[in-house]
Short mmCIF file of N, CA, C and O in Angstrom, two decimals:
data_model
loop_
_atom_site.label_atom_id
_atom_site.label_comp_id
_atom_site.label_asym_id
_atom_site.label_seq_id
_atom_site.Cartn_x
_atom_site.Cartn_y
_atom_site.Cartn_z
N MET A 409 -4.69 1.70 10.82
CA MET A 409 -4.21 0.83 9.77
C MET A 409 -2.89 1.40 9.24
O MET A 409 -2.78 2.59 9.01
N ASP A 410 -1.92 0.54 9.07
CA ASP A 410 -0.62 0.95 8.56
C ASP A 410 -0.55 0.66 7.07
O ASP A 410 -1.07 -0.35 6.60
N ARG A 411 0.13 1.55 6.34
CA ARG A 411 0.35 1.36 4.91
C ARG A 411 1.83 1.28 4.64
O ARG A 411 2.60 2.09 5.14
N THR A 412 2.21 0.31 3.84
CA THR A 412 3.60 0.17 3.43
C THR A 412 3.67 0.39 1.93
O THR A 412 2.93 -0.25 1.17
N VAL A 413 4.53 1.31 1.49
CA VAL A 413 4.72 1.55 0.06
C VAL A 413 5.77 0.56 -0.44
O VAL A 413 6.90 0.54 0.03
N LEU A 414 5.37 -0.28 -1.38
CA LEU A 414 6.28 -1.26 -1.95
C LEU A 414 7.11 -0.68 -3.09
O LEU A 414 8.27 -1.04 -3.26
N GLU A 415 6.48 0.20 -3.89
CA GLU A 415 7.16 0.75 -5.07
C GLU A 415 6.44 2.00 -5.52
O GLU A 415 5.26 2.17 -5.28
N ARG A 416 7.18 2.90 -6.19
CA ARG A 416 6.64 4.14 -6.77
C ARG A 416 6.86 4.12 -8.28
O ARG A 416 7.91 3.68 -8.74
N PHE A 417 5.88 4.61 -9.01
CA PHE A 417 5.97 4.69 -10.46
C PHE A 417 5.52 6.07 -10.91
O PHE A 417 4.47 6.54 -10.47
N PRO A 418 6.29 6.75 -11.78
CA PRO A 418 5.88 8.07 -12.26
C PRO A 418 4.56 7.98 -13.03
O PRO A 418 4.32 7.02 -13.75
N ALA A 419 3.73 8.99 -12.88
CA ALA A 419 2.43 8.98 -13.54
C ALA A 419 2.55 9.20 -15.04
O ALA A 419 1.64 8.85 -15.78
N GLY A 420 3.62 9.75 -15.52
CA GLY A 420 3.77 10.05 -16.93
C GLY A 420 4.38 8.92 -17.74
O GLY A 420 5.16 9.17 -18.65
N GLY A 421 4.03 7.69 -17.43
CA GLY A 421 4.58 6.55 -18.16
C GLY A 421 4.07 6.48 -19.58
O GLY A 421 3.16 7.21 -19.97
N PRO A 422 4.65 5.61 -20.38
CA PRO A 422 4.22 5.47 -21.79
C PRO A 422 2.76 5.04 -21.89
O PRO A 422 2.27 4.27 -21.07
N ARG A 423 2.09 5.56 -22.89
CA ARG A 423 0.68 5.23 -23.09
C ARG A 423 0.53 3.74 -23.35
O ARG A 423 1.29 3.14 -24.10
N GLY A 424 -0.47 3.15 -22.70
CA GLY A 424 -0.71 1.71 -22.86
C GLY A 424 0.14 0.86 -21.93
O GLY A 424 0.03 -0.35 -21.94
N SER A 425 0.98 1.49 -21.13
CA SER A 425 1.81 0.76 -20.19
C SER A 425 1.29 1.01 -18.78
O SER A 425 1.04 2.16 -18.41
N TRP A 426 1.12 -0.01 -18.01
CA TRP A 426 0.61 0.10 -16.65
C TRP A 426 1.57 -0.60 -15.68
O TRP A 426 1.23 -1.61 -15.07
N PRO A 427 2.79 -0.08 -15.52
CA PRO A 427 3.78 -0.78 -14.68
C PRO A 427 3.35 -0.92 -13.23
O PRO A 427 3.64 -1.94 -12.60
N ALA A 428 2.66 0.06 -12.68
CA ALA A 428 2.23 -0.04 -11.28
C ALA A 428 1.21 -1.17 -11.12
O ALA A 428 1.28 -1.96 -10.18
N GLU A 429 0.26 -1.25 -12.05
CA GLU A 429 -0.74 -2.31 -11.99
C GLU A 429 -0.11 -3.68 -12.18
O GLU A 429 -0.49 -4.65 -11.52
N GLU A 430 0.85 -3.78 -13.08
CA GLU A 430 1.54 -5.05 -13.31
C GLU A 430 2.33 -5.47 -12.08
O GLU A 430 2.32 -6.64 -11.69
N PHE A 431 2.99 -4.52 -11.44
CA PHE A 431 3.76 -4.80 -10.22
C PHE A 431 2.82 -5.26 -9.10
O PHE A 431 3.08 -6.25 -8.42
N ALA A 432 1.70 -4.55 -8.94
CA ALA A 432 0.73 -4.91 -7.90
C ALA A 432 0.14 -6.30 -8.17
O ALA A 432 -0.03 -7.10 -7.24
N SER A 433 -0.15 -6.59 -9.42
CA SER A 433 -0.69 -7.90 -9.78
C SER A 433 0.29 -9.02 -9.43
O SER A 433 -0.11 -10.07 -8.90
N ALA A 434 1.55 -8.80 -9.71
CA ALA A 434 2.57 -9.81 -9.38
C ALA A 434 2.66 -10.01 -7.86
O ALA A 434 2.83 -11.14 -7.39
N ARG A 435 2.52 -8.93 -7.08
CA ARG A 435 2.56 -9.07 -5.62
C ARG A 435 1.32 -9.82 -5.13
O ARG A 435 1.40 -10.64 -4.21
N ARG A 436 0.16 -9.56 -5.75
CA ARG A 436 -1.05 -10.30 -5.36
C ARG A 436 -0.90 -11.77 -5.67
O ARG A 436 -1.36 -12.62 -4.91
N ASP A 437 -0.23 -12.09 -6.80
CA ASP A 437 0.03 -13.50 -7.13
C ASP A 437 0.91 -14.16 -6.07
O ASP A 437 0.85 -15.37 -5.88
N GLU A 438 1.72 -13.37 -5.38
CA GLU A 438 2.58 -13.87 -4.30
C GLU A 438 1.84 -13.93 -2.96
O GLU A 438 2.41 -14.34 -1.96
N GLY A 439 0.60 -13.45 -2.94
CA GLY A 439 -0.18 -13.51 -1.72
C GLY A 439 -0.27 -12.21 -0.94
O GLY A 439 -0.89 -12.18 0.12
N LEU A 440 0.33 -11.14 -1.44
CA LEU A 440 0.23 -9.84 -0.77
C LEU A 440 -1.00 -9.10 -1.29
O LEU A 440 -1.23 -9.06 -2.50
N PRO A 441 -1.76 -8.48 -0.42
CA PRO A 441 -2.95 -7.73 -0.87
C PRO A 441 -2.56 -6.33 -1.38
O PRO A 441 -2.98 -5.31 -0.84
N ALA A 442 -1.75 -6.28 -2.41
CA ALA A 442 -1.23 -5.01 -2.95
C ALA A 442 -2.29 -4.31 -3.80
O ALA A 442 -3.08 -4.96 -4.48
N ARG A 443 -2.26 -2.98 -3.73
CA ARG A 443 -3.14 -2.19 -4.59
C ARG A 443 -2.43 -0.91 -4.99
O ARG A 443 -1.43 -0.52 -4.38
N VAL A 444 -2.96 -0.25 -6.01
CA VAL A 444 -2.34 0.96 -6.55
C VAL A 444 -3.17 2.17 -6.10
O VAL A 444 -4.40 2.15 -6.19
N VAL A 445 -2.46 3.18 -5.63
CA VAL A 445 -3.10 4.46 -5.29
C VAL A 445 -2.31 5.57 -5.95
O VAL A 445 -1.14 5.40 -6.30
N MET A 446 -2.96 6.71 -6.13
CA MET A 446 -2.30 7.87 -6.74
C MET A 446 -1.88 8.84 -5.65
O MET A 446 -2.68 9.19 -4.79
N ASP A 447 -0.62 9.25 -5.69
CA ASP A 447 -0.12 10.30 -4.79
C ASP A 447 -0.09 11.58 -5.61
O ASP A 447 0.80 11.77 -6.45
N LEU A 448 -1.07 12.44 -5.38
CA LEU A 448 -1.20 13.65 -6.19
C LEU A 448 -0.04 14.62 -5.96
O LEU A 448 0.39 15.31 -6.89
N GLU A 449 0.47 14.69 -4.74
CA GLU A 449 1.56 15.63 -4.45
C GLU A 449 2.83 15.31 -5.23
O GLU A 449 3.52 16.20 -5.70
N SER A 450 3.13 14.02 -5.37
CA SER A 450 4.36 13.65 -6.08
C SER A 450 4.08 13.23 -7.52
O SER A 450 5.02 12.88 -8.25
N ASP A 451 2.80 13.25 -7.95
CA ASP A 451 2.41 12.84 -9.29
C ASP A 451 2.96 11.45 -9.62
O ASP A 451 3.62 11.24 -10.63
N ALA A 452 2.68 10.51 -8.71
CA ALA A 452 3.18 9.15 -8.88
C ALA A 452 2.12 8.15 -8.43
O ALA A 452 1.25 8.46 -7.61
N PHE A 453 2.21 6.95 -9.01
CA PHE A 453 1.38 5.84 -8.56
C PHE A 453 2.17 5.07 -7.53
O PHE A 453 3.36 4.78 -7.73
N LEU A 454 1.52 4.73 -6.41
CA LEU A 454 2.17 3.97 -5.35
C LEU A 454 1.52 2.60 -5.26
O LEU A 454 0.30 2.48 -5.31
N VAL A 455 2.34 1.58 -5.13
CA VAL A 455 1.83 0.25 -4.86
C VAL A 455 1.97 0.05 -3.36
O VAL A 455 3.07 0.14 -2.82
N ILE A 456 0.82 -0.16 -2.71
CA ILE A 456 0.83 -0.24 -1.25
C ILE A 456 0.23 -1.55 -0.76
O ILE A 456 -0.50 -2.23 -1.49
N VAL A 457 0.55 -1.86 0.48
CA VAL A 457 -0.07 -2.96 1.21
C VAL A 457 -0.57 -2.37 2.51
O VAL A 457 0.19 -1.69 3.21
N GLU A 458 -1.84 -2.57 2.81
CA GLU A 458 -2.40 -2.10 4.07
C GLU A 458 -2.42 -3.25 5.06
O GLU A 458 -2.78 -4.38 4.71
N GLN A 459 -2.01 -2.95 6.27
CA GLN A 459 -1.98 -3.96 7.32
C GLN A 459 -2.67 -3.39 8.54
O GLN A 459 -2.50 -2.21 8.86
N ARG A 460 -3.41 -4.22 9.20
CA ARG A 460 -4.06 -3.78 10.43
C ARG A 460 -3.01 -3.60 11.51
O ARG A 460 -2.12 -4.42 11.66
N SER A 461 -3.13 -2.51 12.23
CA SER A 461 -2.24 -2.28 13.37
C SER A 461 -2.63 -3.25 14.47
O SER A 461 -3.82 -3.52 14.67
N PRO A 462 -1.64 -3.75 15.20
CA PRO A 462 -2.01 -4.64 16.32
C PRO A 462 -2.85 -3.86 17.33
O PRO A 462 -2.52 -2.73 17.68
N GLU A 463 -3.95 -4.47 17.70
CA GLU A 463 -4.82 -3.80 18.65
C GLU A 463 -4.23 -3.90 20.04
O GLU A 463 -3.69 -4.93 20.43
N ARG A 464 -4.33 -2.81 20.75
CA ARG A 464 -3.80 -2.78 22.10
C ARG A 464 -4.89 -3.22 23.07
O ARG A 464 -6.03 -2.80 22.97
N SER A 465 -4.49 -4.04 24.00
CA SER A 465 -5.46 -4.44 25.01
C SER A 465 -5.59 -3.31 26.03
O SER A 465 -4.63 -2.59 26.29
N PRO A 466 -6.76 -3.13 26.57
CA PRO A 466 -6.94 -2.06 27.55
C PRO A 466 -6.06 -2.29 28.77
O PRO A 466 -5.88 -3.42 29.21
N ARG A 467 -5.52 -1.20 29.28
CA ARG A 467 -4.67 -1.31 30.47
C ARG A 467 -5.54 -1.49 31.69
O ARG A 467 -6.57 -0.85 31.83
N ARG A 468 -5.09 -2.35 32.55
CA ARG A 468 -5.79 -2.54 33.81
C ARG A 468 -5.23 -1.57 34.84
O ARG A 468 -4.03 -1.39 34.94
N VAL A 469 -6.11 -0.99 35.56
CA VAL A 469 -5.71 -0.07 36.61
C VAL A 469 -5.87 -0.79 37.94
O VAL A 469 -6.97 -1.29 38.25
N ARG A 470 -4.81 -0.86 38.66
CA ARG A 470 -4.88 -1.50 39.97
C ARG A 470 -5.22 -0.46 41.01
O ARG A 470 -4.67 0.62 41.01
N GLY A 471 -6.11 -0.81 41.88
CA GLY A 471 -6.49 0.17 42.87
C GLY A 471 -6.78 -0.36 44.21
O GLY A 471 -6.81 -1.33 44.73
#
């Protein structure tokens, strides 16, 4: 599964403000299955979209 980061938001935002959630909600209203995850290494909230990788068909071996 592939993940695309749409936007990053610092975790130390103002209290009572949820910009990552608001951004993800607006993307969902547009039809994108966006969700918010926490990136602990960068201390940021990421808005991501997960997409299934195209499945590869098995290779045929000629013999």
